[in-house]
Amino acid sequence: DAGVIQSPRHEVTEMGQEVTLRCKPISGHNSLFWYRQTMMRGLELLIYFNNNVPIDDSGMPEDRFSAKMPNASFSTLKIQPSEPRDSAVYFCASSLFRLGTSGYNEQFFGPGTRLTVL
Amino acid sequence: AQKITQTQPGMFVQEKEAVTLDCTYDTSDQSYGLFWYKQPSSGEMIFLIYQGSYDEQNATEGRYSLNFQKARKSANLVISASQLGDSAMYFCAMRERTSGSRLTFGEGTQLTVNP
Protein backbone atom coordinates (compact mmCIF):
# COMPACT_ATOMS: atom_id res chain seq x y z
CA ASP A 1 0.00 0.00 0.00
CA ALA A 2 1.21 3.47 -0.83
CA GLY A 3 1.78 5.69 2.15
CA VAL A 4 1.42 9.45 2.25
CA ILE A 5 3.20 10.93 -0.73
CA GLN A 6 4.82 14.34 -0.63
CA SER A 7 6.55 16.30 -3.32
CA PRO A 8 9.06 17.67 -3.76
CA ARG A 9 11.31 15.99 -1.21
CA HIS A 10 13.72 18.88 -1.28
CA GLU A 11 13.19 22.46 -2.36
CA VAL A 12 15.71 25.26 -2.47
CA THR A 13 14.42 28.67 -3.42
CA GLU A 14 15.24 32.31 -3.06
CA MET A 15 13.56 34.73 -0.74
CA GLY A 16 10.45 36.22 -2.30
CA GLN A 17 9.65 33.25 -4.50
CA GLU A 18 6.44 31.28 -4.30
CA VAL A 19 6.73 27.73 -2.98
CA THR A 20 4.11 25.02 -3.38
CA LEU A 21 4.29 21.79 -1.44
CA ARG A 22 2.11 18.87 -2.44
CA CYS A 23 0.59 15.96 -0.57
CA LYS A 24 -1.38 12.87 -1.51
CA PRO A 25 -2.95 11.22 1.57
CA ILE A 26 -3.53 7.53 2.04
CA SER A 27 -6.59 6.42 0.10
CA GLY A 28 -9.65 6.26 2.34
CA HIS A 29 -8.31 8.61 4.96
CA ASN A 30 -10.50 11.62 5.68
CA SER A 31 -8.21 13.80 7.76
CA LEU A 32 -5.12 15.56 6.48
CA PHE A 33 -2.57 17.52 8.45
CA TRP A 34 0.27 19.87 7.59
CA TYR A 35 3.12 20.17 10.11
CA ARG A 36 6.31 22.17 10.20
CA GLN A 37 9.40 20.96 12.04
CA THR A 38 12.31 23.17 13.06
CA MET A 39 15.02 22.83 15.67
CA MET A 40 13.78 25.90 17.49
CA ARG A 41 10.04 25.19 17.55
CA GLY A 42 9.85 21.44 17.21
CA LEU A 43 6.86 19.91 15.43
CA GLU A 44 4.03 22.39 14.90
CA LEU A 45 0.61 21.73 13.44
CA LEU A 46 -0.11 24.32 10.78
CA ILE A 47 -3.56 23.29 9.59
CA TYR A 48 -5.76 20.25 9.30
CA PHE A 49 -8.68 19.21 7.16
CA ASN A 50 -11.55 16.81 7.77
CA ASN A 51 -13.36 15.66 4.64
CA ASN A 52 -11.52 18.31 2.61
CA VAL A 53 -12.74 21.13 4.87
CA PRO A 54 -10.21 23.17 6.87
CA ILE A 55 -11.02 22.67 10.53
CA ASP A 56 -8.23 24.44 12.36
CA ASP A 57 -5.75 26.80 10.74
CA SER A 58 -4.67 28.52 13.92
CA GLY A 59 -1.14 27.26 13.44
CA MET A 60 -0.65 28.94 10.08
CA PRO A 61 2.05 31.52 10.76
CA GLU A 62 0.71 34.40 8.70
CA ASP A 63 -1.06 35.36 5.52
CA ARG A 64 1.87 34.26 3.43
CA PHE A 65 0.84 30.69 4.10
CA SER A 66 -2.22 29.11 2.53
CA ALA A 67 -3.43 25.53 2.22
CA LYS A 68 -6.03 23.92 0.02
CA MET A 69 -7.58 20.52 -0.32
CA PRO A 70 -9.59 20.49 -3.54
CA ASN A 71 -10.40 16.79 -3.24
CA ALA A 72 -9.85 13.82 -0.98
CA SER A 73 -6.63 12.79 -2.67
CA PHE A 74 -4.67 16.02 -2.92
CA SER A 75 -3.59 18.98 -0.84
CA THR A 76 -1.21 21.87 -1.29
CA LEU A 77 0.59 24.17 1.09
CA LYS A 78 1.69 27.41 -0.53
CA ILE A 79 4.07 30.04 0.78
CA GLN A 80 4.06 33.37 -1.04
CA PRO A 81 6.39 35.17 -0.71
CA SER A 82 8.85 32.85 0.97
CA GLU A 83 11.32 34.05 3.60
CA PRO A 84 14.49 32.48 5.03
CA ARG A 85 12.70 31.84 8.35
CA ASP A 86 10.33 29.51 6.51
CA SER A 87 13.20 27.05 6.08
CA ALA A 88 12.06 23.83 7.74
CA VAL A 89 10.86 20.32 7.08
CA TYR A 90 7.19 20.27 6.19
CA PHE A 91 5.28 17.08 6.87
CA CYS A 92 1.92 16.01 5.61
CA ALA A 93 0.04 13.33 7.54
CA SER A 94 -3.29 11.61 7.11
CA SER A 95 -5.61 9.56 9.28
CA LEU A 96 -9.05 8.05 9.39
CA PHE A 97 -11.11 10.14 11.78
CA ARG A 98 -14.20 8.74 13.45
CA LEU A 99 -16.44 11.34 15.02
CA GLY A 100 -16.89 11.07 18.76
CA THR A 101 -13.83 9.01 19.46
CA SER A 102 -10.42 9.74 20.78
CA GLY A 103 -9.34 6.32 19.77
CA TYR A 104 -6.93 4.45 17.66
CA ASN A 105 -6.58 6.56 14.56
CA GLU A 106 -2.90 7.26 14.36
CA GLN A 107 -1.60 9.72 11.83
CA PHE A 108 0.56 8.36 9.06
CA PHE A 109 3.25 10.77 8.05
CA GLY A 110 4.75 11.40 4.66
CA PRO A 111 8.52 11.59 4.17
CA GLY A 112 8.51 15.37 4.45
CA THR A 113 9.69 18.20 2.23
CA ARG A 114 12.91 19.88 3.28
CA LEU A 115 12.55 23.54 2.32
CA THR A 116 15.49 25.91 2.22
CA VAL A 117 14.86 29.56 1.50
CA LEU A 118 18.02 31.48 0.71
CA ALA B 1 0.78 25.23 29.89
CA GLN B 2 2.51 22.47 28.00
CA LYS B 3 0.15 19.66 27.17
CA ILE B 4 2.93 17.16 26.55
CA THR B 5 6.20 17.26 28.45
CA GLN B 6 9.25 15.19 27.66
CA THR B 7 11.87 16.09 30.22
CA GLN B 8 14.77 14.15 28.73
CA PRO B 9 16.32 15.96 25.77
CA GLY B 10 18.81 13.11 25.36
CA MET B 11 19.16 9.56 26.62
CA PHE B 12 21.90 6.97 26.24
CA VAL B 13 21.58 3.21 26.59
CA GLN B 14 23.80 0.23 25.98
CA GLU B 15 22.80 -2.19 23.27
CA LYS B 16 20.55 -5.00 24.56
CA GLU B 17 19.52 -3.06 27.66
CA ALA B 18 16.08 -1.61 28.33
CA VAL B 19 15.39 2.12 28.36
CA THR B 20 12.45 4.24 29.52
CA LEU B 21 11.56 7.50 27.83
CA ASP B 22 9.42 9.78 29.95
CA CYS B 23 6.24 11.55 28.92
CA THR B 24 3.77 13.44 31.06
CA TYR B 25 0.61 15.06 29.79
CA ASP B 26 -1.98 17.57 30.83
CA THR B 27 -5.63 17.35 29.90
CA SER B 28 -9.04 17.84 31.45
CA ASP B 29 -10.67 15.47 28.98
CA GLN B 30 -11.72 12.08 30.28
CA SER B 31 -11.28 10.53 26.86
CA TYR B 32 -7.96 10.87 25.13
CA GLY B 33 -5.28 8.87 23.36
CA LEU B 34 -1.52 8.82 23.71
CA PHE B 35 0.89 8.02 20.90
CA TRP B 36 4.59 7.51 20.50
CA TYR B 37 6.40 8.21 17.25
CA LYS B 38 9.99 7.52 16.23
CA GLN B 39 11.96 9.81 13.95
CA PRO B 40 15.27 8.35 12.76
CA SER B 41 17.96 10.52 11.23
CA SER B 42 16.43 9.93 7.81
CA GLY B 43 13.57 12.15 8.94
CA GLU B 44 10.40 10.11 8.56
CA MET B 45 7.91 9.86 11.42
CA ILE B 46 7.07 6.29 12.35
CA PHE B 47 4.12 5.38 14.56
CA LEU B 48 5.12 3.01 17.37
CA ILE B 49 2.38 2.51 19.91
CA TYR B 50 -0.97 3.80 21.13
CA GLN B 51 -2.69 3.89 24.54
CA GLY B 52 -6.29 4.91 25.07
CA SER B 53 -7.32 6.59 28.28
CA TYR B 54 -9.87 3.88 28.99
CA ASP B 55 -7.55 0.99 28.20
CA GLU B 56 -7.01 -0.97 31.37
CA GLN B 57 -3.89 -2.74 30.22
CA ASN B 58 -0.65 -1.16 29.15
CA ALA B 59 -0.14 -1.25 25.41
CA THR B 60 2.60 -3.43 23.97
CA GLU B 61 3.96 -3.75 20.45
CA GLY B 62 6.91 -6.08 20.14
CA ARG B 63 9.83 -4.55 22.03
CA TYR B 64 7.82 -1.41 22.79
CA SER B 65 5.54 -1.06 25.77
CA LEU B 66 3.80 1.89 27.27
CA ASN B 67 3.86 2.34 31.05
CA PHE B 68 0.56 4.15 31.50
CA GLN B 69 -0.08 5.69 34.91
CA LYS B 70 -3.31 7.58 34.55
CA ALA B 71 -3.41 9.15 38.01
CA ARG B 72 0.07 10.55 37.50
CA LYS B 73 -0.71 11.51 33.89
CA SER B 74 2.34 9.77 32.58
CA ALA B 75 2.79 7.58 29.52
CA ASN B 76 6.38 6.43 29.44
CA LEU B 77 7.74 4.40 26.55
CA VAL B 78 9.79 1.36 27.44
CA ILE B 79 12.06 -0.14 24.81
CA SER B 80 13.39 -3.56 25.74
CA ALA B 81 16.57 -5.12 24.37
CA SER B 82 17.74 -1.93 22.67
CA GLN B 83 19.21 -2.20 19.21
CA LEU B 84 21.53 0.17 17.37
CA GLY B 85 18.67 0.92 14.98
CA ASP B 86 16.65 2.31 17.88
CA SER B 87 18.84 5.41 17.90
CA ALA B 88 16.44 8.16 16.93
CA MET B 89 14.28 10.99 18.18
CA TYR B 90 11.15 9.84 20.00
CA PHE B 91 8.02 11.96 20.27
CA CYS B 92 5.11 11.55 22.64
CA ALA B 93 1.77 12.92 21.43
CA MET B 94 -1.80 13.22 22.68
CA ARG B 95 -5.18 13.42 21.04
CA GLU B 96 -7.99 14.78 23.19
CA ARG B 97 -11.62 14.02 22.45
CA THR B 98 -12.45 17.72 22.44
CA SER B 99 -9.68 18.56 19.99
CA GLY B 100 -10.97 16.53 17.08
CA SER B 101 -8.19 15.02 15.01
CA ARG B 102 -5.46 17.26 16.37
CA LEU B 103 -2.36 15.66 17.88
CA THR B 104 -0.21 17.67 20.25
CA PHE B 105 3.44 16.63 20.28
CA GLY B 106 6.12 16.91 22.92
CA GLU B 107 9.57 18.25 22.19
CA GLY B 108 11.09 14.83 21.80
CA THR B 109 13.87 12.77 23.33
CA GLN B 110 17.00 11.89 21.36
CA LEU B 111 17.93 8.29 22.14
CA THR B 112 21.40 7.00 21.40
CA VAL B 113 22.10 3.28 21.63
CA ASN B 114 25.76 2.52 22.22
CA PRO B 115 27.37 -0.74 21.06
GROMACS .gro file of C-alpha atoms in nm:
model
  233
    1ASP     CA    1   0.000   0.000   0.000
    2ALA     CA    2   0.121   0.347  -0.083
    3GLY     CA    3   0.178   0.569   0.215
    4VAL     CA    4   0.142   0.945   0.225
    5ILE     CA    5   0.320   1.093  -0.073
    6GLN     CA    6   0.482   1.434  -0.063
    7SER     CA    7   0.655   1.630  -0.332
    8PRO     CA    8   0.906   1.767  -0.376
    9ARG     CA    9   1.131   1.599  -0.121
   10HIS     CA   10   1.372   1.888  -0.128
   11GLU     CA   11   1.319   2.246  -0.236
   12VAL     CA   12   1.571   2.526  -0.247
   13THR     CA   13   1.442   2.867  -0.342
   14GLU     CA   14   1.524   3.231  -0.306
   15MET     CA   15   1.356   3.473  -0.074
   16GLY     CA   16   1.045   3.622  -0.230
   17GLN     CA   17   0.965   3.325  -0.450
   18GLU     CA   18   0.644   3.128  -0.430
   19VAL     CA   19   0.673   2.773  -0.298
   20THR     CA   20   0.411   2.502  -0.338
   21LEU     CA   21   0.429   2.179  -0.144
   22ARG     CA   22   0.211   1.887  -0.244
   23CYS     CA   23   0.059   1.596  -0.057
   24LYS     CA   24  -0.138   1.287  -0.151
   25PRO     CA   25  -0.295   1.122   0.157
   26ILE     CA   26  -0.353   0.753   0.204
   27SER     CA   27  -0.659   0.642   0.010
   28GLY     CA   28  -0.965   0.626   0.234
   29HIS     CA   29  -0.831   0.861   0.496
   30ASN     CA   30  -1.050   1.162   0.568
   31SER     CA   31  -0.821   1.380   0.776
   32LEU     CA   32  -0.512   1.556   0.648
   33PHE     CA   33  -0.257   1.752   0.845
   34TRP     CA   34   0.027   1.987   0.759
   35TYR     CA   35   0.312   2.017   1.011
   36ARG     CA   36   0.631   2.217   1.020
   37GLN     CA   37   0.940   2.096   1.204
   38THR     CA   38   1.231   2.317   1.306
   39MET     CA   39   1.502   2.283   1.567
   40MET     CA   40   1.378   2.590   1.749
   41ARG     CA   41   1.004   2.519   1.755
   42GLY     CA   42   0.985   2.144   1.721
   43LEU     CA   43   0.686   1.991   1.543
   44GLU     CA   44   0.403   2.239   1.490
   45LEU     CA   45   0.061   2.173   1.344
   46LEU     CA   46  -0.011   2.432   1.078
   47ILE     CA   47  -0.356   2.329   0.959
   48TYR     CA   48  -0.576   2.025   0.930
   49PHE     CA   49  -0.868   1.921   0.716
   50ASN     CA   50  -1.155   1.681   0.777
   51ASN     CA   51  -1.336   1.566   0.464
   52ASN     CA   52  -1.152   1.831   0.261
   53VAL     CA   53  -1.274   2.113   0.487
   54PRO     CA   54  -1.021   2.317   0.687
   55ILE     CA   55  -1.102   2.267   1.053
   56ASP     CA   56  -0.823   2.444   1.236
   57ASP     CA   57  -0.575   2.680   1.074
   58SER     CA   58  -0.467   2.852   1.392
   59GLY     CA   59  -0.114   2.726   1.344
   60MET     CA   60  -0.065   2.894   1.008
   61PRO     CA   61   0.205   3.152   1.076
   62GLU     CA   62   0.071   3.440   0.870
   63ASP     CA   63  -0.106   3.536   0.552
   64ARG     CA   64   0.187   3.426   0.343
   65PHE     CA   65   0.084   3.069   0.410
   66SER     CA   66  -0.222   2.911   0.253
   67ALA     CA   67  -0.343   2.553   0.222
   68LYS     CA   68  -0.603   2.392   0.002
   69MET     CA   69  -0.758   2.052  -0.032
   70PRO     CA   70  -0.959   2.049  -0.354
   71ASN     CA   71  -1.040   1.679  -0.324
   72ALA     CA   72  -0.985   1.382  -0.098
   73SER     CA   73  -0.663   1.279  -0.267
   74PHE     CA   74  -0.467   1.602  -0.292
   75SER     CA   75  -0.359   1.898  -0.084
   76THR     CA   76  -0.121   2.187  -0.129
   77LEU     CA   77   0.059   2.417   0.109
   78LYS     CA   78   0.169   2.741  -0.053
   79ILE     CA   79   0.407   3.004   0.078
   80GLN     CA   80   0.406   3.337  -0.104
   81PRO     CA   81   0.639   3.517  -0.071
   82SER     CA   82   0.885   3.285   0.097
   83GLU     CA   83   1.132   3.405   0.360
   84PRO     CA   84   1.449   3.248   0.503
   85ARG     CA   85   1.270   3.184   0.835
   86ASP     CA   86   1.033   2.951   0.651
   87SER     CA   87   1.320   2.705   0.608
   88ALA     CA   88   1.206   2.383   0.774
   89VAL     CA   89   1.086   2.032   0.708
   90TYR     CA   90   0.719   2.027   0.619
   91PHE     CA   91   0.528   1.708   0.687
   92CYS     CA   92   0.192   1.601   0.561
   93ALA     CA   93   0.004   1.333   0.754
   94SER     CA   94  -0.329   1.161   0.711
   95SER     CA   95  -0.561   0.956   0.928
   96LEU     CA   96  -0.905   0.805   0.939
   97PHE     CA   97  -1.111   1.014   1.178
   98ARG     CA   98  -1.420   0.874   1.345
   99LEU     CA   99  -1.644   1.134   1.502
  100GLY     CA  100  -1.689   1.107   1.876
  101THR     CA  101  -1.383   0.901   1.946
  102SER     CA  102  -1.042   0.974   2.078
  103GLY     CA  103  -0.934   0.632   1.977
  104TYR     CA  104  -0.693   0.445   1.766
  105ASN     CA  105  -0.658   0.656   1.456
  106GLU     CA  106  -0.290   0.726   1.436
  107GLN     CA  107  -0.160   0.972   1.183
  108PHE     CA  108   0.056   0.836   0.906
  109PHE     CA  109   0.325   1.077   0.805
  110GLY     CA  110   0.475   1.140   0.466
  111PRO     CA  111   0.852   1.159   0.417
  112GLY     CA  112   0.851   1.537   0.445
  113THR     CA  113   0.969   1.820   0.223
  114ARG     CA  114   1.291   1.988   0.328
  115LEU     CA  115   1.255   2.354   0.232
  116THR     CA  116   1.549   2.591   0.222
  117VAL     CA  117   1.486   2.956   0.150
  118LEU     CA  118   1.802   3.148   0.071
  119ALA     CA  119   0.078   2.523   2.989
  120GLN     CA  120   0.251   2.247   2.800
  121LYS     CA  121   0.015   1.966   2.717
  122ILE     CA  122   0.293   1.716   2.655
  123THR     CA  123   0.620   1.726   2.845
  124GLN     CA  124   0.925   1.519   2.766
  125THR     CA  125   1.187   1.609   3.022
  126GLN     CA  126   1.477   1.415   2.873
  127PRO     CA  127   1.632   1.596   2.577
  128GLY     CA  128   1.881   1.311   2.536
  129MET     CA  129   1.916   0.956   2.662
  130PHE     CA  130   2.190   0.697   2.624
  131VAL     CA  131   2.158   0.321   2.659
  132GLN     CA  132   2.380   0.023   2.598
  133GLU     CA  133   2.280  -0.219   2.327
  134LYS     CA  134   2.055  -0.500   2.456
  135GLU     CA  135   1.952  -0.306   2.766
  136ALA     CA  136   1.608  -0.161   2.833
  137VAL     CA  137   1.539   0.212   2.836
  138THR     CA  138   1.245   0.424   2.952
  139LEU     CA  139   1.156   0.750   2.783
  140ASP     CA  140   0.942   0.978   2.995
  141CYS     CA  141   0.624   1.155   2.892
  142THR     CA  142   0.377   1.344   3.106
  143TYR     CA  143   0.061   1.506   2.979
  144ASP     CA  144  -0.198   1.757   3.083
  145THR     CA  145  -0.563   1.735   2.990
  146SER     CA  146  -0.904   1.784   3.145
  147ASP     CA  147  -1.067   1.547   2.898
  148GLN     CA  148  -1.172   1.208   3.028
  149SER     CA  149  -1.128   1.053   2.686
  150TYR     CA  150  -0.796   1.087   2.513
  151GLY     CA  151  -0.528   0.887   2.336
  152LEU     CA  152  -0.152   0.882   2.371
  153PHE     CA  153   0.089   0.802   2.090
  154TRP     CA  154   0.459   0.751   2.050
  155TYR     CA  155   0.640   0.821   1.725
  156LYS     CA  156   0.999   0.752   1.623
  157GLN     CA  157   1.196   0.981   1.395
  158PRO     CA  158   1.527   0.835   1.276
  159SER     CA  159   1.796   1.052   1.123
  160SER     CA  160   1.643   0.993   0.781
  161GLY     CA  161   1.357   1.215   0.894
  162GLU     CA  162   1.040   1.011   0.856
  163MET     CA  163   0.791   0.986   1.142
  164ILE     CA  164   0.707   0.629   1.235
  165PHE     CA  165   0.412   0.538   1.456
  166LEU     CA  166   0.512   0.301   1.737
  167ILE     CA  167   0.238   0.251   1.991
  168TYR     CA  168  -0.097   0.380   2.113
  169GLN     CA  169  -0.269   0.389   2.454
  170GLY     CA  170  -0.629   0.491   2.507
  171SER     CA  171  -0.732   0.659   2.828
  172TYR     CA  172  -0.987   0.388   2.899
  173ASP     CA  173  -0.755   0.099   2.820
  174GLU     CA  174  -0.701  -0.097   3.137
  175GLN     CA  175  -0.389  -0.274   3.022
  176ASN     CA  176  -0.065  -0.116   2.915
  177ALA     CA  177  -0.014  -0.125   2.541
  178THR     CA  178   0.260  -0.343   2.397
  179GLU     CA  179   0.396  -0.375   2.045
  180GLY     CA  180   0.691  -0.608   2.014
  181ARG     CA  181   0.983  -0.455   2.203
  182TYR     CA  182   0.782  -0.141   2.279
  183SER     CA  183   0.554  -0.106   2.577
  184LEU     CA  184   0.380   0.189   2.727
  185ASN     CA  185   0.386   0.234   3.105
  186PHE     CA  186   0.056   0.415   3.150
  187GLN     CA  187  -0.008   0.569   3.491
  188LYS     CA  188  -0.331   0.758   3.455
  189ALA     CA  189  -0.341   0.915   3.801
  190ARG     CA  190   0.007   1.055   3.750
  191LYS     CA  191  -0.071   1.151   3.389
  192SER     CA  192   0.234   0.977   3.258
  193ALA     CA  193   0.279   0.758   2.952
  194ASN     CA  194   0.638   0.643   2.944
  195LEU     CA  195   0.774   0.440   2.655
  196VAL     CA  196   0.979   0.136   2.744
  197ILE     CA  197   1.206  -0.014   2.481
  198SER     CA  198   1.339  -0.356   2.574
  199ALA     CA  199   1.657  -0.512   2.437
  200SER     CA  200   1.774  -0.193   2.267
  201GLN     CA  201   1.921  -0.220   1.921
  202LEU     CA  202   2.153   0.017   1.737
  203GLY     CA  203   1.867   0.092   1.498
  204ASP     CA  204   1.665   0.231   1.788
  205SER     CA  205   1.884   0.541   1.790
  206ALA     CA  206   1.644   0.816   1.693
  207MET     CA  207   1.428   1.099   1.818
  208TYR     CA  208   1.115   0.984   2.000
  209PHE     CA  209   0.802   1.196   2.027
  210CYS     CA  210   0.511   1.155   2.264
  211ALA     CA  211   0.177   1.292   2.143
  212MET     CA  212  -0.180   1.322   2.268
  213ARG     CA  213  -0.518   1.342   2.104
  214GLU     CA  214  -0.799   1.478   2.319
  215ARG     CA  215  -1.162   1.402   2.245
  216THR     CA  216  -1.245   1.772   2.244
  217SER     CA  217  -0.968   1.856   1.999
  218GLY     CA  218  -1.097   1.653   1.708
  219SER     CA  219  -0.819   1.502   1.501
  220ARG     CA  220  -0.546   1.726   1.637
  221LEU     CA  221  -0.236   1.566   1.788
  222THR     CA  222  -0.021   1.767   2.025
  223PHE     CA  223   0.344   1.663   2.028
  224GLY     CA  224   0.612   1.691   2.292
  225GLU     CA  225   0.957   1.825   2.219
  226GLY     CA  226   1.109   1.483   2.180
  227THR     CA  227   1.387   1.277   2.333
  228GLN     CA  228   1.700   1.189   2.136
  229LEU     CA  229   1.793   0.829   2.214
  230THR     CA  230   2.140   0.700   2.140
  231VAL     CA  231   2.210   0.328   2.163
  232ASN     CA  232   2.576   0.252   2.222
  233PRO     CA  233   2.737  -0.074   2.106
   0.00000   0.00000   0.00000
